[in-house]
mmCIF file of C-alpha atoms and ligand atoms in Angstrom:
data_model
loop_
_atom_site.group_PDB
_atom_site.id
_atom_site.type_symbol
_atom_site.label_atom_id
_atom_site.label_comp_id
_atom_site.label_asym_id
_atom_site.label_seq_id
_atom_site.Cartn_x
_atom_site.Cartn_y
_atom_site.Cartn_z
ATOM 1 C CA UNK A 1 16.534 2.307 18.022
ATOM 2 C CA UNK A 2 12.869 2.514 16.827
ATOM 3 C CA UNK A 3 11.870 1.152 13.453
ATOM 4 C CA UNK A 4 9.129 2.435 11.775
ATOM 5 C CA UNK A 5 7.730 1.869 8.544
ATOM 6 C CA UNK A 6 7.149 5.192 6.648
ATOM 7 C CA UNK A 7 7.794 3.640 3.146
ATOM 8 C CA UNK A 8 9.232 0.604 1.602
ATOM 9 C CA UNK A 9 12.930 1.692 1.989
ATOM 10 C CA UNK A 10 12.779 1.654 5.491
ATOM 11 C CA UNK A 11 12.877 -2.280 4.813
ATOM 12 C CA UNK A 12 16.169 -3.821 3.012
ATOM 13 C CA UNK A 13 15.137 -5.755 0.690
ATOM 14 C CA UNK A 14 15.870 -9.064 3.019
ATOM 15 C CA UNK A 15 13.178 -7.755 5.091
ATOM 16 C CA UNK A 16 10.679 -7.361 2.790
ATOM 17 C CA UNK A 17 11.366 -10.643 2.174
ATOM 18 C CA UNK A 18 11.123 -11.980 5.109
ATOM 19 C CA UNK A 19 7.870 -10.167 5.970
ATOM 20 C CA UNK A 20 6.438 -11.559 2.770
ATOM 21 C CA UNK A 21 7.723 -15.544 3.574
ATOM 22 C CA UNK A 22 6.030 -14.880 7.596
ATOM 23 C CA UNK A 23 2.841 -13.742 6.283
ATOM 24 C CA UNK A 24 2.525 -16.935 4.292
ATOM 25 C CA UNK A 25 3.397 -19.152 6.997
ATOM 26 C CA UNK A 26 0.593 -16.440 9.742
ATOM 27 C CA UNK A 27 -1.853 -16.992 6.718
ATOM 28 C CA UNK A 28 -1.548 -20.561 7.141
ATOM 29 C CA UNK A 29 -1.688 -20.632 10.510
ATOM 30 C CA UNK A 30 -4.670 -19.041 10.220
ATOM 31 C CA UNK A 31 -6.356 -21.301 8.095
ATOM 32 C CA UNK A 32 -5.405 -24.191 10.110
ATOM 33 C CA UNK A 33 -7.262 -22.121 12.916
ATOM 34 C CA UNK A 34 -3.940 -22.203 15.046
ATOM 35 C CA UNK A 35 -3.665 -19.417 17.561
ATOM 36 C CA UNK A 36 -0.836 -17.215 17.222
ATOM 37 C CA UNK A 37 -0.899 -14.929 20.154
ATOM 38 C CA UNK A 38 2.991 -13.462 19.658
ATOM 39 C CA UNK A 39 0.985 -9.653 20.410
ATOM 40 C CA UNK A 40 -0.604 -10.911 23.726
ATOM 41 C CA UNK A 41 -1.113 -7.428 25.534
ATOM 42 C CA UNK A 42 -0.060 -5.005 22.995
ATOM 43 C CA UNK A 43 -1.838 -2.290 21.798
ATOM 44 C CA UNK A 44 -2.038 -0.088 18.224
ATOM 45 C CA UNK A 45 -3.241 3.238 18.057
ATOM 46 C CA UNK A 46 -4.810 4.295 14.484
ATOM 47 C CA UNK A 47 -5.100 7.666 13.519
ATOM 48 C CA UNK A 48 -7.588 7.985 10.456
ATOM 49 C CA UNK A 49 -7.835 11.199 8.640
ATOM 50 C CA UNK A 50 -9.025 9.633 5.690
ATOM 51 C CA UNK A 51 -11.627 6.910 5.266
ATOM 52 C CA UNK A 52 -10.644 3.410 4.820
ATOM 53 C CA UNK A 53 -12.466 -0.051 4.676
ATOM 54 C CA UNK A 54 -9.088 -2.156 4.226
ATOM 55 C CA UNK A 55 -6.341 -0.738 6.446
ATOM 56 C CA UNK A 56 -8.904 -0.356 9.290
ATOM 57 C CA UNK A 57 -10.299 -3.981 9.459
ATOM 58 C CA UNK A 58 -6.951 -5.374 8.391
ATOM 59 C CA UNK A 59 -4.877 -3.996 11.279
ATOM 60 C CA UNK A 60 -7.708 -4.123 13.732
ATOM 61 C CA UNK A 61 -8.070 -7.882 12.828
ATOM 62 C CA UNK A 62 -4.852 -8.657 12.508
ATOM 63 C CA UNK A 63 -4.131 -7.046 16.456
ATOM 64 C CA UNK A 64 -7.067 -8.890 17.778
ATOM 65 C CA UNK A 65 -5.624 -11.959 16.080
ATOM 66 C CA UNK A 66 -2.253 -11.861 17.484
ATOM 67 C CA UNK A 67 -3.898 -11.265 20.892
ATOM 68 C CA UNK A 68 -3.612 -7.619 21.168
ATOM 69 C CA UNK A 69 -5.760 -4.888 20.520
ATOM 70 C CA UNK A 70 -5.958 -1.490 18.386
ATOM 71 C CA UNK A 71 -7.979 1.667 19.118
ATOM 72 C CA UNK A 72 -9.141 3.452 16.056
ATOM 73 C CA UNK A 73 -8.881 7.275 16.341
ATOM 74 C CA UNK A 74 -9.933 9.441 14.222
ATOM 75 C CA UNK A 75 -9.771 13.578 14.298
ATOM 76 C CA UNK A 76 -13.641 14.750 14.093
ATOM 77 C CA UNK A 77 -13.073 13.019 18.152
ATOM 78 C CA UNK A 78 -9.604 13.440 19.164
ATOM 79 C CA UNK A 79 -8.261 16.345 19.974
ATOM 80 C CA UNK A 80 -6.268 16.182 16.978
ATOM 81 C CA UNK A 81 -9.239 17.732 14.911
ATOM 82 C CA UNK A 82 -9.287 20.446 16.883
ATOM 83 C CA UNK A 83 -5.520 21.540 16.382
ATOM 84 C CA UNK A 84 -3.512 19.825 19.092
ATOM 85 C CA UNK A 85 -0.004 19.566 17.249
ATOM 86 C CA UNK A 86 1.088 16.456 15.840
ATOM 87 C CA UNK A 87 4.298 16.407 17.786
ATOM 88 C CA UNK A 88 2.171 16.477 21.253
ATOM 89 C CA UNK A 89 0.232 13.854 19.810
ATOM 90 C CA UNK A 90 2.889 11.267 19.314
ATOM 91 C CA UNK A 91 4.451 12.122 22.532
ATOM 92 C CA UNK A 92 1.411 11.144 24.745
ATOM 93 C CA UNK A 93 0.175 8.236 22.272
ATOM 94 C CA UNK A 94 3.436 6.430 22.037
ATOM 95 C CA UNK A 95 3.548 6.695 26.446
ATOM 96 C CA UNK A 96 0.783 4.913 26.447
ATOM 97 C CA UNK A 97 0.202 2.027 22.953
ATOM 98 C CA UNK A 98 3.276 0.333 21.459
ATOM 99 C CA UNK A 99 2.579 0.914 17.452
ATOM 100 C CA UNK A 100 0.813 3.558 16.050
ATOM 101 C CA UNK A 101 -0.154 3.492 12.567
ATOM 102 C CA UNK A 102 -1.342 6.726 10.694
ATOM 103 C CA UNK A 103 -3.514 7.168 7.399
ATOM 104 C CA UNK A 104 -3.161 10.830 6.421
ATOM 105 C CA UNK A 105 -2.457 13.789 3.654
ATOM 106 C CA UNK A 106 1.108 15.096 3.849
ATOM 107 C CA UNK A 107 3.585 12.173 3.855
ATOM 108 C CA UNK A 108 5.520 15.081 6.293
ATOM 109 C CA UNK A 109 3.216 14.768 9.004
ATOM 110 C CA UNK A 110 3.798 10.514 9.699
ATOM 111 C CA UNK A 111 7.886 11.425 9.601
ATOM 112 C CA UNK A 112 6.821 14.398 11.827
ATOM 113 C CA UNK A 113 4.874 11.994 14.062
ATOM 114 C CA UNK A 114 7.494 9.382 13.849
ATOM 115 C CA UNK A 115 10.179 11.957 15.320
ATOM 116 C CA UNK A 116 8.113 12.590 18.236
ATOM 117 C CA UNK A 117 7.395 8.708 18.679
ATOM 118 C CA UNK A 118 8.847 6.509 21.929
ATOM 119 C CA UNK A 119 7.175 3.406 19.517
ATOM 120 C CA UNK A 120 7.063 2.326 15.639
ATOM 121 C CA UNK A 121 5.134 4.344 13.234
ATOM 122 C CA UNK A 122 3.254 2.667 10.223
ATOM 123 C CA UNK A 123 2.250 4.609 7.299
ATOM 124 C CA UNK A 124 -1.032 3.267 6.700
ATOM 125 C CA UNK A 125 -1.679 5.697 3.686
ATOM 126 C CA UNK A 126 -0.221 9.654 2.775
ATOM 127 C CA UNK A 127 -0.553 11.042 -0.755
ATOM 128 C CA UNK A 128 2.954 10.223 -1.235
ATOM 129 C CA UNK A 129 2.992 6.163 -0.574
ATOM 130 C CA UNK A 130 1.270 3.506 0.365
ATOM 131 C CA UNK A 131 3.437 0.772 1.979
ATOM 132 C CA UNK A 132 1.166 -1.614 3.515
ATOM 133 C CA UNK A 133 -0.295 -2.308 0.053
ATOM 134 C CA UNK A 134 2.706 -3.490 -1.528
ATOM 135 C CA UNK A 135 3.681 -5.621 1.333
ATOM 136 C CA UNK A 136 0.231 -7.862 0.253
ATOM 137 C CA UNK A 137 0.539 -6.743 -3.475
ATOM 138 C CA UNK A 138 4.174 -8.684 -3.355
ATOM 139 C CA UNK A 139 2.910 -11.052 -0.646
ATOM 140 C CA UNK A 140 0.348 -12.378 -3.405
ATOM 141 C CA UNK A 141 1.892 -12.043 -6.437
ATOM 142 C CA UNK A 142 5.297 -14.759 -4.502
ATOM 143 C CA UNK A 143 2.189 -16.996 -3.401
ATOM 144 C CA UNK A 144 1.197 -17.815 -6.963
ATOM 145 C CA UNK A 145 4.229 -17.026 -9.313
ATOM 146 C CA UNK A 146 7.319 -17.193 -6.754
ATOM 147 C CA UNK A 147 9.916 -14.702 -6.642
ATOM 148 C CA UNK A 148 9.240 -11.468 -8.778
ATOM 149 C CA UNK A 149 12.917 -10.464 -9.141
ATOM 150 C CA UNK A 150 13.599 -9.794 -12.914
ATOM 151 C CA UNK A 151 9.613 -9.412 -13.971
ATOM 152 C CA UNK A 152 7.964 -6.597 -15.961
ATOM 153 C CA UNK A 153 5.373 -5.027 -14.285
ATOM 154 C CA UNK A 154 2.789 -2.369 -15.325
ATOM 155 C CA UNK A 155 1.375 0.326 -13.737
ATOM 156 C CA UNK A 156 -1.351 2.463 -15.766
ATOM 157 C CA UNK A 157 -2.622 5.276 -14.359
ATOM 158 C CA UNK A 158 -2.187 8.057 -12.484
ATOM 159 C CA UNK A 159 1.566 8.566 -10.859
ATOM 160 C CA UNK A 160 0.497 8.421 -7.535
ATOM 161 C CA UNK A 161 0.999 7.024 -4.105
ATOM 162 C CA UNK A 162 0.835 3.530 -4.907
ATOM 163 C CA UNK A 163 2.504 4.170 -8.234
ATOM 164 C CA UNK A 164 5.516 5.630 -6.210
ATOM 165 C CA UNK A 165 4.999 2.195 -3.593
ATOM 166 C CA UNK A 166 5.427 -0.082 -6.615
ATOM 167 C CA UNK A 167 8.341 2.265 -7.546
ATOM 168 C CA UNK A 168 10.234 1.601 -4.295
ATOM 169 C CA UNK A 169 9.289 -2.273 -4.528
ATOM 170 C CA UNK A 170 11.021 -2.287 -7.970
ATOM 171 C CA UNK A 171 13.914 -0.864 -6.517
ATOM 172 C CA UNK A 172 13.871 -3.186 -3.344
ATOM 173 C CA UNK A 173 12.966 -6.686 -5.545
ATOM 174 C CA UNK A 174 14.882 -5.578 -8.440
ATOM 175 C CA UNK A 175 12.014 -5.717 -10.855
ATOM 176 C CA UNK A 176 11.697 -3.608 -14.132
ATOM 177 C CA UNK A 177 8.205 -1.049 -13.956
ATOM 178 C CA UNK A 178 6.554 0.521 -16.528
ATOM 179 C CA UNK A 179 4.741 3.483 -15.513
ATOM 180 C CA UNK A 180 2.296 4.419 -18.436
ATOM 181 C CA UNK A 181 0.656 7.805 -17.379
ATOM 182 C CA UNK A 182 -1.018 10.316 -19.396
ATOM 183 C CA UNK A 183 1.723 13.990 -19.122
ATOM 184 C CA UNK A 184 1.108 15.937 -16.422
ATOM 185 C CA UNK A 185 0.298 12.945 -14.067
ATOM 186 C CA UNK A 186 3.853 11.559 -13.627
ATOM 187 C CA UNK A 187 5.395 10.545 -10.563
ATOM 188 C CA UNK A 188 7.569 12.455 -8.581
ATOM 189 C CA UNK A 189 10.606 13.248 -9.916
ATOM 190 C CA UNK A 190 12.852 12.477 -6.263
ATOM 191 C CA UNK A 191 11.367 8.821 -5.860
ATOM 192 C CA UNK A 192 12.171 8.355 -9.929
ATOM 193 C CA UNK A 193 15.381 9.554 -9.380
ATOM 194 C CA UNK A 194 16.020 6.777 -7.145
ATOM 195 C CA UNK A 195 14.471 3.588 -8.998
ATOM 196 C CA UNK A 196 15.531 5.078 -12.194
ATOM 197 C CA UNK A 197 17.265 2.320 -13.195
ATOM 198 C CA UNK A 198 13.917 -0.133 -12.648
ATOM 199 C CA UNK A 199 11.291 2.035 -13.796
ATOM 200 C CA UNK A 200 10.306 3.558 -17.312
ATOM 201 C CA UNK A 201 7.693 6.055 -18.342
ATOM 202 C CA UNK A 202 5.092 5.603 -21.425
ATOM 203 C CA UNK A 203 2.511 7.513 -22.754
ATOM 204 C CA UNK A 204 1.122 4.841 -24.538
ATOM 205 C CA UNK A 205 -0.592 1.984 -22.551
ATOM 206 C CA UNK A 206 -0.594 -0.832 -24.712
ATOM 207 C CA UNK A 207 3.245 -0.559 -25.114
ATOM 208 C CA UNK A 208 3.581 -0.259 -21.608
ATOM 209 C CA UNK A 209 1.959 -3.572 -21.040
ATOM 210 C CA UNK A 210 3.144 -5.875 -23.643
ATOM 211 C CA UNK A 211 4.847 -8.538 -22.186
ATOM 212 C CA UNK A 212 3.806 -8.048 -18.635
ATOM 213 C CA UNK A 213 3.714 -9.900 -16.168
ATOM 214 C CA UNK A 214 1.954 -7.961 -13.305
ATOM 215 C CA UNK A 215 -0.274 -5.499 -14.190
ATOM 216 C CA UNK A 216 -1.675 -3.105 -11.494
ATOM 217 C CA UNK A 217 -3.766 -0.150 -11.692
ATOM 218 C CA UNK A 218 -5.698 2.768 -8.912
ATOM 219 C CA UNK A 219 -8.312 5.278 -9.192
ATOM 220 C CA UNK A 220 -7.758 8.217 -11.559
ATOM 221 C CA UNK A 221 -8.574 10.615 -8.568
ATOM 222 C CA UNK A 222 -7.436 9.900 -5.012
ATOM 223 C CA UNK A 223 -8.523 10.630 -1.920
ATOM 224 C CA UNK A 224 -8.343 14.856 -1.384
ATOM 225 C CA UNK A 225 -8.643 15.001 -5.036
ATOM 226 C CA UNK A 226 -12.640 14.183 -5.659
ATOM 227 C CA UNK A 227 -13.439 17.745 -7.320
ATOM 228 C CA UNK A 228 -10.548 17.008 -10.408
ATOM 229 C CA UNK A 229 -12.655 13.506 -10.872
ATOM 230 C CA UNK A 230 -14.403 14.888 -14.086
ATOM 231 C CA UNK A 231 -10.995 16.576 -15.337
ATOM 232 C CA UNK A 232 -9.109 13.371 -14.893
ATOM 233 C CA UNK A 233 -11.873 11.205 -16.466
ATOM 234 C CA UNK A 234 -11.134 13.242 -19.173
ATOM 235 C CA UNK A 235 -7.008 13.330 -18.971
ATOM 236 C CA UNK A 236 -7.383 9.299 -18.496
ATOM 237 C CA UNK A 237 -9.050 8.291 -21.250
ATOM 238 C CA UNK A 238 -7.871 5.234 -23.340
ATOM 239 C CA UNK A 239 -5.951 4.311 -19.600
ATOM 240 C CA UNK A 240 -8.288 1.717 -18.360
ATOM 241 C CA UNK A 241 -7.015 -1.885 -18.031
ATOM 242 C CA UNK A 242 -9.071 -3.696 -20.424
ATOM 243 C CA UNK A 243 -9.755 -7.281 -21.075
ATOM 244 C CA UNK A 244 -8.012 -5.873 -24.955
ATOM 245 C CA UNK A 245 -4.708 -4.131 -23.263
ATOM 246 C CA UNK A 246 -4.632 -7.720 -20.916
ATOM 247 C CA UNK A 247 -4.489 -9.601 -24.281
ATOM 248 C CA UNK A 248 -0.814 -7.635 -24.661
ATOM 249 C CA UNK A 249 0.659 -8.998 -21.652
ATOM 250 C CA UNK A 250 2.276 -11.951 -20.601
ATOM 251 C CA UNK A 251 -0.307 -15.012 -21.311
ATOM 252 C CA UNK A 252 -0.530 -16.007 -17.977
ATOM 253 C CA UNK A 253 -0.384 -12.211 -16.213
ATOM 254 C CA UNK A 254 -1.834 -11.547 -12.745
ATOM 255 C CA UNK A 255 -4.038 -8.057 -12.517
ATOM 256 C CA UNK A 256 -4.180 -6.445 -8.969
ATOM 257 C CA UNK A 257 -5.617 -2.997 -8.182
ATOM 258 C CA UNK A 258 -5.659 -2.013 -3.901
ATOM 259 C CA UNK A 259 -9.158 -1.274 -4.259
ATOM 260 C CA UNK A 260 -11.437 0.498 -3.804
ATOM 261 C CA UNK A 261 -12.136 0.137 -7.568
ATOM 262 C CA UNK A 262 -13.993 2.335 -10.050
ATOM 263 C CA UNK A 263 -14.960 -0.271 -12.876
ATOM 264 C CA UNK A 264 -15.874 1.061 -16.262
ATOM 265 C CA UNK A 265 -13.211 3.801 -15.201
ATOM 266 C CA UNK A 266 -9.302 2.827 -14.673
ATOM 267 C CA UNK A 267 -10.739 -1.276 -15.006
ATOM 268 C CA UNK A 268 -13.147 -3.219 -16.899
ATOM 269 C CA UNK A 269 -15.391 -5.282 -14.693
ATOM 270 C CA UNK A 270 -14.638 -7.775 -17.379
ATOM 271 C CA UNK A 271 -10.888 -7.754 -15.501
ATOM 272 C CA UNK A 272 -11.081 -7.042 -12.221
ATOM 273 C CA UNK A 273 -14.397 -9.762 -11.930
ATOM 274 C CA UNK A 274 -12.820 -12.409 -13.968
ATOM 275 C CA UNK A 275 -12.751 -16.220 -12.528
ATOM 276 C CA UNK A 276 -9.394 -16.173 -11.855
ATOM 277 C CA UNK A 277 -8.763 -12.548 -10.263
ATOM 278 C CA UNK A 278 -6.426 -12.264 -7.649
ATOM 279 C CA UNK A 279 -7.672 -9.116 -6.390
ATOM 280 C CA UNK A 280 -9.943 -10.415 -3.457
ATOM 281 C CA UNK A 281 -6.881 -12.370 -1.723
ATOM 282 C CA UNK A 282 -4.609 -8.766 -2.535
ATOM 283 C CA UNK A 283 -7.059 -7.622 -0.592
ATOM 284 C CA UNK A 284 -7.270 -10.420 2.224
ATOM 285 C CA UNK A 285 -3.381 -10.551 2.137
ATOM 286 C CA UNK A 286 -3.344 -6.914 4.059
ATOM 287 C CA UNK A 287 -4.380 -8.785 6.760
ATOM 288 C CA UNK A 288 -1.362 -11.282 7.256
ATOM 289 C CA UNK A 289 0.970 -8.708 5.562
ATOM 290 C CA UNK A 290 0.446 -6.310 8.119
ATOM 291 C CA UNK A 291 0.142 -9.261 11.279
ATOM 292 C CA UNK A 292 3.992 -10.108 9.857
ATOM 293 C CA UNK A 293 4.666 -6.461 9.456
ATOM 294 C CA UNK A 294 3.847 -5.867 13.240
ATOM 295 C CA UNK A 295 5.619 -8.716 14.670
ATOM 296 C CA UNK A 296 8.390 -7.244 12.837
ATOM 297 C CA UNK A 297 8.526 -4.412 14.711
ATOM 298 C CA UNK A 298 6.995 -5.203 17.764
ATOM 299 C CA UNK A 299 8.562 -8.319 19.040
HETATM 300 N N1 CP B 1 -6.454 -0.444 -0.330
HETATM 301 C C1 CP B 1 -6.757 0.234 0.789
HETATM 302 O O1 CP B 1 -5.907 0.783 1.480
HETATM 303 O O2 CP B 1 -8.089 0.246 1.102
HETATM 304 P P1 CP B 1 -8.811 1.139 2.190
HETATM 305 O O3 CP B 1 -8.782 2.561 1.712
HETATM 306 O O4 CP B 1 -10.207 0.585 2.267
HETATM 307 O O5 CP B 1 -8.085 1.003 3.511
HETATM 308 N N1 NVA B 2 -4.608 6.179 -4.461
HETATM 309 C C1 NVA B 2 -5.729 5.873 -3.597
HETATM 310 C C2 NVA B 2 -5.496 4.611 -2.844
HETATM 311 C C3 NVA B 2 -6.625 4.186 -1.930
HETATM 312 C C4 NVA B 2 -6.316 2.947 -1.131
HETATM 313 C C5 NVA B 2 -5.968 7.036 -2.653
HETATM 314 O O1 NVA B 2 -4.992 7.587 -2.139
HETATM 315 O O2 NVA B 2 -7.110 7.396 -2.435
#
């Protein structure tokens, strides 16, 4: 049967382990400038209806790397854009690549695509979740503190796709999250449901964070949602991850954010720019994340 890799829960939690303990050992690799060519001769399609800087370069990299390739798609040139159905679309893309990953709105359109699909399927983005982010998120935060199973982790900010990611991870690593968001901004109420027993809402950001030990944060207004930005700089305020609120937290707490970042807004540059932020190797951990994530499912 196909796998694909619509959200975290696709993975059991032995998985996401194992994904996390391979990209440490491809990261190495790397670094050692050993070739790893386990992708020789395959090929990703990516569909981008949204823009990216991350997701693109990572998976393109990371194809190149393992000696494949990936052809980046997007709809203002694919007949996609000009209403060919999604369901036709994965038919004659997955005859002819062997992954396809998608960045997109509706969460219903990748399961849509995924249904049509002769070859895995990886969400590389919907307004519902963000998967590939918390594969490096977790990837980076086992590199420097080891396993996260039984940690407190905060999330301030808006209740959104990579809020609901970090939900799923809770449930998957068995760590506790609190969710500080301001009312009207929670997360949805199915994926809560779920992880209800790992996740807690505040109102109240400093009590959300005190005694941390991950704290992560996002943009108050995601992609689709750039004409709210001036309501929900409003709605946010007294939300942004401060070098103050980090005092609360665990002394020696890691700050990550998925970028791209809106300082003086949900993060103080005084944070995210600090000496010891982890945020640039979150970042450069997509890359081997998603190389261990494809082996996964392609070989
Ligand atoms: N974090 C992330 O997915 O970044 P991009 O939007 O640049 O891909
Ligand atoms: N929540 C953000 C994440 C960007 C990587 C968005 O969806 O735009």
């Amino acid at each position: 049967m196909t796998r694909h890799f619509l959200s975290l829960p696709d993975l059991s939690a032995e998985e996401f382990r194992a994904i996390i303990q391979r990209a440490g050992e491809l990261k190495r690799l790397q670094q050692q400038g050993e070739i790893v060519e386990t992708l020789k001769h395959k090929v990703l399609g990516m569909v981008f209806e949204k823009s990216s800087t991350r997701t693109r370069v990572s998976f393109e990299a990371g194809m190149a790397q393992l000696g494949g390739a990936a052809i980046f798609l997007s709809p203002r040139d694919t007949q996609l854009g000009r209403g060919e159905p999604i369901e036709d679309t994965a038919r004659v893309l997955s005859r002819m690549v062997d992954c396809v990953m998608i960045r997109t709105f509706e969460h219903e359109k990748v399961e849509r695509f995924a249904q049509y699909s002769r070859v895995p399927v990886i969400n590389g983005l919907t307004d519902l979740v963000h998967p590939c982010q918390l594969l490096a998120d977790m990837q980076t935060w086992f590199e420097h503190r080891g396993d996260i199973q039984g940690k407190t982790v905060a999330w301030i900010g808006d209740g959104n796709n990579m809020c609901h990611s970090y939900m799923n991870a809770a449930r998957l690593l068995d760590f506790k999250l609190h969710i500080a968001c301001p009312e009207g901004y929670d997360p949805d109420q199915q994926i809560l449901a779920s992880a209800k027993d790992h996740c807690r809402i505040f109102r109240d950001p400093a009590q959300a964070i005190t005694g941390a030990n991950l704290i992560a944060t996002d943009v108050w207004a995601s992609m689709g949602q750039e004409e709210e930005q001036k309501q929900r700089e409003k709605d946010f305020a007294g939300y942004e991850v401060t070098a103050a609120l980090m005092s609360l937290a665990a002394p020696d707490a890691l700050f990550m954010h998925c970028l791209p970042a809106h300082r003086g807004e949900e993060v103080s540059a005084e944070v995210i720019d600090a000496d010891d932020s982890v945020v640039w190797e979150e970042a450069e951990n997509r890359l081997h994340a998603q190389k261990a994530l494809l082996e996964f499912l392609l070989t």
